Rosetta silent file (secondary structure, phi, psi, omega in degrees, C-alpha in Angstrom):
SEQUENCE: MSPDQEIPASVPAAPPSGWAPRILQWILLVVVAIILLFTALWWLAGTRTARGWFIDYIGDRTGVEWRVGRMRLQWPCDIVCEDLAMRSVQGGGKGALTIKSLRLGWRDGQLRKVSVDLPEVTLVDDGIMWQPAFLHGVGKLRDIWEVAGLIEELAPGVELEITGGVLRLTSKTGATLAEMAGVDFFSGPVTVPDRAMHYYRLDARMVLRPGGGRGQDVHREWVSTVLSGYVELEYRG
SCORE:     score description
SCORE:     0.000 S_00000001
   1 L     0.000  132.511 -177.715   72.916  -13.422  -28.430 S_00000001
   2 L   -78.699  155.002  179.723   75.713  -11.451  -30.111 S_00000001
   3 L   -62.096  -26.665 -177.291   76.323   -7.805  -29.216 S_00000001
   4 L   -82.528   -8.431 -176.575   75.607   -6.795  -32.819 S_00000001
   5 L   -79.549  134.170 -179.074   72.146   -8.401  -32.894 S_00000001
   6 L   -75.767  139.452  176.818   69.251   -5.955  -32.584 S_00000001
   7 L   -88.923  120.998 -177.527   66.845   -6.416  -29.710 S_00000001
   8 L   -65.217  137.629  178.437   63.258   -6.345  -31.030 S_00000001
   9 L   -68.024  147.883  179.095   61.093   -3.609  -29.591 S_00000001
  10 L   -68.428  138.542 -178.517   58.187   -4.756  -27.440 S_00000001
  11 L   -96.479  123.465  179.543   54.910   -4.860  -29.315 S_00000001
  12 L   -63.222  147.276  179.518   51.943   -3.269  -27.476 S_00000001
  13 L   -65.029  143.524  179.306   49.009   -5.550  -26.842 S_00000001
  14 L   -69.274  144.110  178.443   46.173   -5.260  -29.316 S_00000001
  15 L   -61.055  149.674 -178.716   43.031   -3.509  -28.019 S_00000001
  16 L   -61.055  145.240  179.913   40.285   -5.849  -26.883 S_00000001
  17 L  -141.351  170.217  178.820   37.881   -6.926  -29.549 S_00000001
  18 L   105.339 -165.655 -172.067   34.882   -9.198  -29.898 S_00000001
  19 H   -82.711  -25.330 -174.700   31.517   -9.382  -28.215 S_00000001
  20 H   -59.244  -50.553  179.488   32.576   -8.994  -24.533 S_00000001
  21 H   -61.912  -35.597  179.649   33.369   -5.231  -24.633 S_00000001
  22 H   -64.429  -41.092  178.685   30.164   -4.553  -26.562 S_00000001
  23 H   -62.952  -42.198  178.410   28.078   -6.349  -23.935 S_00000001
  24 H   -61.588  -40.102  177.756   29.762   -4.328  -21.180 S_00000001
  25 H   -63.102  -43.638  179.383   29.000   -1.118  -23.065 S_00000001
  26 H   -64.890  -40.557  177.803   25.342   -2.081  -23.474 S_00000001
  27 H   -60.619  -43.723  179.457   25.050   -2.999  -19.791 S_00000001
  28 H   -62.479  -42.786  179.104   26.524    0.362  -18.835 S_00000001
  29 H   -63.699  -40.641  179.584   24.126    2.197  -21.147 S_00000001
  30 H   -64.511  -43.857  179.379   21.123    0.313  -19.743 S_00000001
  31 H   -61.039  -45.821  179.104   22.145    1.086  -16.148 S_00000001
  32 H   -62.507  -41.496  179.922   22.606    4.768  -16.945 S_00000001
  33 H   -63.496  -41.594  178.829   19.254    4.863  -18.777 S_00000001
  34 H   -63.028  -43.201  179.233   17.462    3.263  -15.802 S_00000001
  35 H   -62.260  -44.029  179.586   19.033    5.775  -13.408 S_00000001
  36 H   -65.398  -41.357  179.513   18.047    8.698  -15.641 S_00000001
  37 H   -63.710  -45.945  179.857   14.514    7.350  -16.088 S_00000001
  38 H   -63.673  -39.177  177.917   14.006    6.842  -12.357 S_00000001
  39 H   -61.993  -43.085  179.139   15.398   10.317  -11.655 S_00000001
  40 H   -64.466  -43.364  179.174   12.983   11.837  -14.179 S_00000001
  41 H   -66.589  -38.753  177.848   10.022    9.920  -12.740 S_00000001
  42 H   -60.647  -42.747  178.183   11.060   10.846   -9.195 S_00000001
  43 H   -67.114  -43.144 -177.798   11.103   14.519  -10.182 S_00000001
  44 H   -63.697  -38.113 -177.624    7.818   14.231  -12.077 S_00000001
  45 H   -63.098  -26.079 -179.001    6.041   12.528   -9.148 S_00000001
  46 L   -88.919    0.610 -177.829    6.722   15.547   -6.959 S_00000001
  47 L   -81.765  161.053  178.842    5.234   18.089   -9.363 S_00000001
  48 H   -64.444  -34.141  179.113    1.867   19.779   -8.958 S_00000001
  49 H   -62.755  -46.605  179.343    0.676   18.200  -12.208 S_00000001
  50 H   -64.649  -40.004  178.856    1.339   14.658  -10.967 S_00000001
  51 H   -64.379  -39.334  177.012   -0.274   15.433   -7.619 S_00000001
  52 H   -64.565  -39.002  177.288   -3.333   16.812   -9.391 S_00000001
  53 H   -62.950  -42.605 -178.155   -3.580   13.677  -11.526 S_00000001
  54 H   -67.438  -38.997  177.894   -3.418   11.468   -8.445 S_00000001
  55 H   -61.747  -42.180  177.071   -6.058   13.522   -6.627 S_00000001
  56 H   -65.417  -37.954 -178.085   -8.387   13.133   -9.631 S_00000001
  57 H   -62.728  -51.753 -178.773   -7.577    9.406   -9.803 S_00000001
  58 H   -74.065  -26.699  176.880   -8.519    8.621   -6.198 S_00000001
  59 H   -65.969  -41.231  178.292  -11.403   11.086   -6.327 S_00000001
  60 H   -63.393  -32.119 -175.333  -12.988    9.239   -9.242 S_00000001
  61 H   -90.681  -16.666  179.860  -12.713    5.947   -7.369 S_00000001
  62 H  -111.363  -19.414 -179.373  -13.924    7.133   -3.966 S_00000001
  63 L    79.524   11.585  177.405  -16.464    9.794   -4.893 S_00000001
  64 L  -130.067  162.810  178.067  -14.946   12.403   -2.562 S_00000001
  65 L   -92.818  149.523 -173.487  -12.459   15.233   -2.963 S_00000001
  66 E  -129.802  157.105  165.637   -8.987   15.003   -1.438 S_00000001
  67 E  -114.555  138.158  177.057   -6.005   17.043   -0.320 S_00000001
  68 E  -128.344  121.087 -176.349   -2.513   15.588   -0.742 S_00000001
  69 E   -73.361  -44.824 -174.916    0.382   17.315    0.976 S_00000001
  70 E  -153.095  147.069  179.255    3.308   15.667   -0.798 S_00000001
  71 E  -140.425  141.555  179.794    3.900   12.916   -3.325 S_00000001
  72 E  -150.828  165.660  176.090    7.071   11.124   -4.433 S_00000001
  73 E  -100.176  138.347  179.530    8.303    8.014   -6.207 S_00000001
  74 E  -130.663  142.440 -176.051   10.101    5.338   -4.194 S_00000001
  75 L   -59.413  141.753    1.757   12.080    2.353   -5.418 S_00000001
  76 L   -85.225  -36.424  179.809   11.278    0.160   -7.228 S_00000001
  77 L  -157.352   51.906 -176.332    8.063    1.686   -8.605 S_00000001
  78 E  -107.438  140.887  173.307    5.980    2.805   -5.631 S_00000001
  79 E   -97.390  126.406  179.573    3.987    6.004   -5.260 S_00000001
  80 E  -115.733  123.715  178.388    4.189    7.495   -1.761 S_00000001
  81 E  -118.087  139.474 -178.277    1.702   10.162   -0.696 S_00000001
  82 E  -121.221  147.152  175.932    1.846   12.039    2.592 S_00000001
  83 E    57.525   59.045  175.123   -0.779   13.965    4.556 S_00000001
  84 E   -87.863  145.888  177.364   -3.898   12.839    2.701 S_00000001
  85 E  -159.576  143.742  167.366   -7.285   14.073    3.880 S_00000001
  86 E   -64.597  142.367 -179.792  -10.864   14.360    2.713 S_00000001
  87 L   -61.224  140.720 -173.069  -11.623   18.002    2.114 S_00000001
  88 H   -60.474  -27.965 -178.815  -13.083   19.658    5.213 S_00000001
  89 H   -66.610  -15.862  179.643  -16.214   20.807    3.341 S_00000001
  90 H  -104.810   11.793  179.272  -17.135   17.128    3.084 S_00000001
  91 L   -81.513 -158.960 -179.744  -16.566   16.401    6.765 S_00000001
  92 H    66.465 -117.225 -177.466  -19.144   16.322    9.536 S_00000001
  93 H   -67.203  -11.558  178.912  -22.141   14.326    8.341 S_00000001
  94 H   -98.536    6.098 -179.100  -20.093   12.878    5.482 S_00000001
  95 L    82.080 -179.412 -178.868  -17.459   11.342    7.762 S_00000001
  96 E  -150.232  150.418  178.407  -13.755   12.058    7.814 S_00000001
  97 E  -152.458  124.489  173.349  -10.536   10.341    6.765 S_00000001
  98 E  -128.260  147.250 -179.557   -6.911   11.382    7.192 S_00000001
  99 E  -137.373  126.900  178.846   -3.791    9.371    6.334 S_00000001
 100 E   -70.240  -44.327 -178.828   -0.244   10.277    7.338 S_00000001
 101 E  -149.595  134.332  178.440    1.379    8.181    4.617 S_00000001
 102 E  -126.973  126.480  179.399    0.049    6.009    1.792 S_00000001
 103 E  -121.187  125.034 -179.539    2.309    3.782   -0.300 S_00000001
 104 E  -113.396  118.018 -176.830    1.069    2.107   -3.481 S_00000001
 105 E  -106.295  119.470  177.360    3.328   -0.594   -4.908 S_00000001
 106 E   -99.925  135.882  174.423    3.010   -1.630   -8.539 S_00000001
 107 E  -134.969  129.158  179.805    4.521   -4.858   -9.829 S_00000001
 108 L    56.908   35.927  176.058    4.196   -6.033  -13.439 S_00000001
 109 L    78.528    7.538  179.983    1.860   -3.132  -14.178 S_00000001
 110 E  -128.124  149.710  176.685   -0.638   -4.013  -11.420 S_00000001
 111 E   -71.096  119.053 -175.169   -1.239   -2.711   -7.913 S_00000001
 112 E  -116.828  -23.414 -175.811    0.173   -5.421   -5.627 S_00000001
 113 E  -145.223  135.323  177.088    0.825   -3.766   -2.258 S_00000001
 114 E  -128.490  124.532  176.835   -0.817   -0.970   -0.264 S_00000001
 115 E  -118.472  128.327 -176.906    0.686    0.378    2.976 S_00000001
 116 E  -123.460  121.095 -176.642   -1.281    2.857    5.082 S_00000001
 117 E  -111.526  127.353  176.370    0.383    4.623    8.013 S_00000001
 118 E    54.906   52.898  174.119   -1.556    6.357   10.810 S_00000001
 119 E   -81.185  145.088  173.772   -4.997    6.498    9.183 S_00000001
 120 E  -128.649  117.126 -173.024   -7.850    7.992   11.196 S_00000001
 121 E  -118.799  129.028  171.807  -11.335    7.146    9.939 S_00000001
 122 E  -119.218  116.407  177.512  -14.652    8.491   11.215 S_00000001
 123 E  -103.231  136.059 -176.405  -17.741    6.831    9.730 S_00000001
 124 E  -116.139  128.587  175.595  -21.114    8.482   10.210 S_00000001
 125 E   -84.222  107.029 -177.380  -24.440    6.663   10.159 S_00000001
 126 L   -90.501    9.394 -179.863  -26.731    9.031    8.249 S_00000001
 127 L    96.115  -18.067  178.980  -29.744    6.743    8.681 S_00000001
 128 L  -116.189  -46.997  179.934  -29.395    5.203    5.209 S_00000001
 129 L  -155.520  172.077  177.551  -25.745    4.173    4.943 S_00000001
 130 E   -83.473  136.947  177.970  -22.337    4.832    6.431 S_00000001
 131 E  -112.977  142.304    1.847  -20.492    7.897    5.183 S_00000001
 132 L   -67.808  146.136 -169.108  -18.175    8.313    3.401 S_00000001
 133 H   -61.835  -30.681 -176.906  -20.087    5.978    1.094 S_00000001
 134 H   -70.747  -12.525  175.340  -17.020    4.243   -0.376 S_00000001
 135 H  -109.365   18.699  179.195  -16.299    2.855    3.132 S_00000001
 136 H   -56.546  -37.042 -179.547  -19.897    1.790    3.799 S_00000001
 137 H   -61.701  -31.593  177.813  -18.754   -1.847    3.787 S_00000001
 138 H   -68.807  -43.337 -178.097  -16.451   -1.165    6.748 S_00000001
 139 H   -65.415  -30.621 -175.509  -19.251    0.359    8.802 S_00000001
 140 L   -91.354    3.118  175.817  -21.648   -2.520    8.258 S_00000001
 141 L   -60.794  133.036  179.171  -19.189   -5.245    9.342 S_00000001
 142 L  -119.650  -16.595  179.411  -20.735   -7.301   12.133 S_00000001
 143 L  -149.321  155.512 -174.213  -18.284  -10.191   12.482 S_00000001
 144 H   -63.666  -30.722 -177.168  -14.621  -10.818   11.804 S_00000001
 145 H   -68.329  -17.066  178.540  -15.298  -13.454    9.140 S_00000001
 146 H   -75.677  -12.576 -178.685  -16.912  -10.770    6.944 S_00000001
 147 H   -61.132  -37.274 -177.635  -13.527   -9.068    6.510 S_00000001
 148 H   -57.925  -46.246  178.976  -12.504  -11.542    3.800 S_00000001
 149 H   -64.580  -36.873 -179.987  -15.373  -10.512    1.531 S_00000001
 150 H   -67.380  -43.934  178.965  -14.703   -6.816    2.153 S_00000001
 151 H   -62.741  -41.079  178.931  -10.992   -7.122    1.302 S_00000001
 152 H   -63.485  -31.472  179.345  -11.843   -9.059   -1.855 S_00000001
 153 H   -77.493  -42.927 -174.888  -14.223   -6.259   -2.851 S_00000001
 154 H   -84.992  -39.363 -174.025  -11.943   -3.318   -2.075 S_00000001
 155 L  -144.621   68.399 -177.948   -8.478   -4.714   -2.863 S_00000001
 156 L   -65.493  130.954  176.956   -8.548   -8.116   -4.588 S_00000001
 157 L    71.664   11.825 -176.563   -5.162   -9.823   -4.762 S_00000001
 158 L  -106.066  139.781  172.205   -3.437   -6.930   -2.980 S_00000001
 159 E   -82.743  119.450 -174.154   -1.193   -7.162    0.068 S_00000001
 160 E  -115.746  130.480  177.513   -2.610   -4.615    2.537 S_00000001
 161 E  -133.380  127.943  179.027   -0.836   -3.289    5.621 S_00000001
 162 E  -122.869  132.618  179.262   -2.217   -0.706    8.081 S_00000001
 163 E  -128.471  135.517  174.317   -0.232    0.643   11.034 S_00000001
 164 E    65.191   34.784 -174.984   -1.383    2.840   13.920 S_00000001
 165 E   -83.698  159.186  172.769   -4.962    3.212   12.678 S_00000001
 166 E  -130.902  128.548  177.037   -8.036    4.632   14.388 S_00000001
 167 E  -124.596  125.852 -176.602  -11.568    3.651   13.349 S_00000001
 168 E  -130.757  128.764  175.517  -14.544    5.438   14.854 S_00000001
 169 E  -106.812  127.051 -177.322  -18.260    4.871   14.187 S_00000001
 170 E  -130.886  162.059  173.777  -20.560    7.738   15.128 S_00000001
 171 L   -85.725  175.802  178.233  -24.196    8.743   14.860 S_00000001
 172 L   -61.942  -27.050 -179.519  -25.443   11.821   13.000 S_00000001
 173 L   -84.845   -4.211  178.688  -25.318   13.720   16.297 S_00000001
 174 L    96.867   -0.098  179.128  -21.653   12.840   16.813 S_00000001
 175 L   -70.662  135.855  179.833  -22.127   10.208   19.537 S_00000001
 176 E   -76.790  123.127  179.597  -19.500    7.451   19.411 S_00000001
 177 E   -95.328  -34.982  178.883  -21.090    4.069   18.695 S_00000001
 178 E  -162.223  157.524 -177.225  -17.895    1.983   18.455 S_00000001
 179 E  -158.833  146.256  171.265  -14.166    2.595   18.197 S_00000001
 180 E  -132.556  133.429 -179.610  -10.826    0.874   17.641 S_00000001
 181 E  -129.730  154.976 -177.570   -7.488    2.571   18.349 S_00000001
 182 E    62.999   44.658 -173.209   -3.889    1.537   17.838 S_00000001
 183 E   -90.098  125.204  169.435   -4.909   -0.734   14.971 S_00000001
 184 E  -117.574  127.482 -176.279   -2.313   -2.743   13.053 S_00000001
 185 E  -136.727  141.086  176.080   -3.711   -4.875   10.248 S_00000001
 186 E  -140.340  138.574  172.225   -2.161   -7.073    7.578 S_00000001
 187 E  -146.524  145.884  178.985   -3.682   -9.200    4.847 S_00000001
 188 E  -171.326  155.325  178.689   -2.198  -10.911    1.850 S_00000001
 189 E   -65.989  146.586  179.698   -2.467  -13.963   -0.388 S_00000001
 190 E  -114.194  133.814  179.254   -0.740  -17.145    0.766 S_00000001
 191 E   -88.823  108.936  177.671    0.994  -19.511   -1.636 S_00000001
 192 E  -131.498  132.349 -178.357   -0.142  -23.073   -0.886 S_00000001
 193 L   -56.958  128.643  173.680   -0.041  -25.870   -3.481 S_00000001
 194 L    62.468   22.393  179.521   -3.465  -26.521   -5.044 S_00000001
 195 E  -153.555  126.435  176.641   -5.271  -24.197   -2.610 S_00000001
 196 E   -87.760  123.855 -178.715   -6.068  -20.468   -2.702 S_00000001
 197 E  -137.131  158.101  178.387   -5.730  -18.897    0.745 S_00000001
 198 E  -133.858  134.010 -177.682   -5.562  -15.429    2.277 S_00000001
 199 E  -104.240  142.410 -179.834   -3.858  -14.574    5.580 S_00000001
 200 E  -134.951  143.125  173.521   -5.067  -11.896    8.043 S_00000001
 201 E  -140.662  130.973 -178.353   -3.633  -10.422   11.242 S_00000001
 202 E  -131.516  127.451  172.755   -5.332   -7.800   13.416 S_00000001
 203 E  -127.141  137.340  178.717   -3.975   -6.076   16.542 S_00000001
 204 E  -140.283  128.517  179.840   -5.795   -3.321   18.407 S_00000001
 205 E   -69.599  -37.934 -179.105   -4.648   -1.502   21.535 S_00000001
 206 E  -142.666  137.652  178.234   -8.199   -0.493   22.505 S_00000001
 207 E  -131.617  125.748  171.361  -11.639   -1.647   21.349 S_00000001
 208 E  -110.739  110.939 -174.754  -14.977   -0.062   22.273 S_00000001
 209 L   -86.846  155.612  173.504  -17.712   -2.400   21.104 S_00000001
 210 L   -56.148  131.021 -176.383  -21.308   -1.435   20.278 S_00000001
 211 L   101.018   -9.808  173.605  -23.201   -1.557   23.575 S_00000001
 212 L   103.756   -8.498  178.521  -20.257   -0.277   25.648 S_00000001
 213 L   -65.141  142.854 -178.020  -18.075   -3.406   26.051 S_00000001
 214 E  -120.732  151.429  175.270  -14.343   -2.713   26.082 S_00000001
 215 E  -141.266  155.414  179.174  -11.266   -4.711   25.153 S_00000001
 216 E  -134.566  146.815  176.839   -7.516   -4.114   25.294 S_00000001
 217 E    49.056   54.469  179.623   -4.548   -5.550   23.421 S_00000001
 218 E   -81.371  136.090  178.338   -6.719   -7.618   21.089 S_00000001
 219 E  -137.052  128.842  177.472   -4.898   -9.963   18.720 S_00000001
 220 E  -139.860  137.883  174.637   -6.458  -12.139   16.031 S_00000001
 221 E  -131.684  138.092  178.600   -4.976  -14.210   13.239 S_00000001
 222 E  -159.430  168.278  174.142   -6.905  -16.200   10.655 S_00000001
 223 E  -127.867  156.710  173.991   -6.968  -17.385    7.084 S_00000001
 224 E  -120.671  147.079  177.680   -9.747  -17.545    4.520 S_00000001
 225 E  -128.876  178.850  177.715  -10.211  -20.168    1.829 S_00000001
 226 L   -62.538  -33.270 -175.856  -12.628  -20.741   -1.005 S_00000001
 227 L   -89.970  -22.689 -176.429  -14.746  -22.906    1.301 S_00000001
 228 L  -143.222  133.342  179.002  -14.501  -20.823    4.480 S_00000001
 229 L   -82.320   -8.682 -177.390  -14.153  -17.098    5.113 S_00000001
 230 L  -151.918  112.896  171.864  -12.670  -17.611    8.580 S_00000001
 231 E  -122.737  107.661 -171.792  -10.293  -20.275    9.893 S_00000001
 232 E   -72.345  135.128  175.162   -8.953  -19.081   13.240 S_00000001
 233 E  -105.960  -41.857 -179.484   -5.237  -19.371   13.996 S_00000001
 234 E  -157.804  143.687  179.687   -4.952  -17.324   17.191 S_00000001
 235 E  -145.268  122.659  175.272   -7.214  -15.129   19.340 S_00000001
 236 E  -136.337  148.416  173.716   -6.248  -13.066   22.393 S_00000001
 237 L    92.748    0.000    0.000   -7.931  -10.206   24.230 S_00000001
């Protein structure tokens, strides 16, 4: 190259064009929109209005009035309620129910999972039925194989998990008829080719049976099918 020849200036690269940058922009906008939507729903779930709606919702379905201490939204789309209790004016002869934490998980617009932490249930035999009435089916259980029908009635197709529960059956005078403490329970549908099945697991630290018999560290596992409500897998205690 001769000394008199001009050196061409470097040409800056052209800005990116085409569909790739547009897709990245749309992805970014969608992510931001999801974050904003979840933030708004999280804030809304903690308001008094949302808590009042939820209290009315469960009240309509159980027939009793409730108190809810706190409510929030948890990822991905679960409602978490803390310190639930039947109102005290409905206690005594109407039974009692308190729950430390209740988590309701929705998937595809349907309730798919329910987690209940530290529930304490007192059912009262009023001479006609067990109170509170919406749990009458629990009070009238006489054998473990009947659980399948009760779960299908109360929570069909739902994965149910209970931890640290207490269940107490009493007479109108307050005498304890039966009791289970330290109860952990799980039930959920099982995916098996060409066969509908449901899995159950029950652990109880202490069991007081009707008639005074006692048990400790009880463990039972079973499945139910269309043909049988109880197929035992394991039994201890």
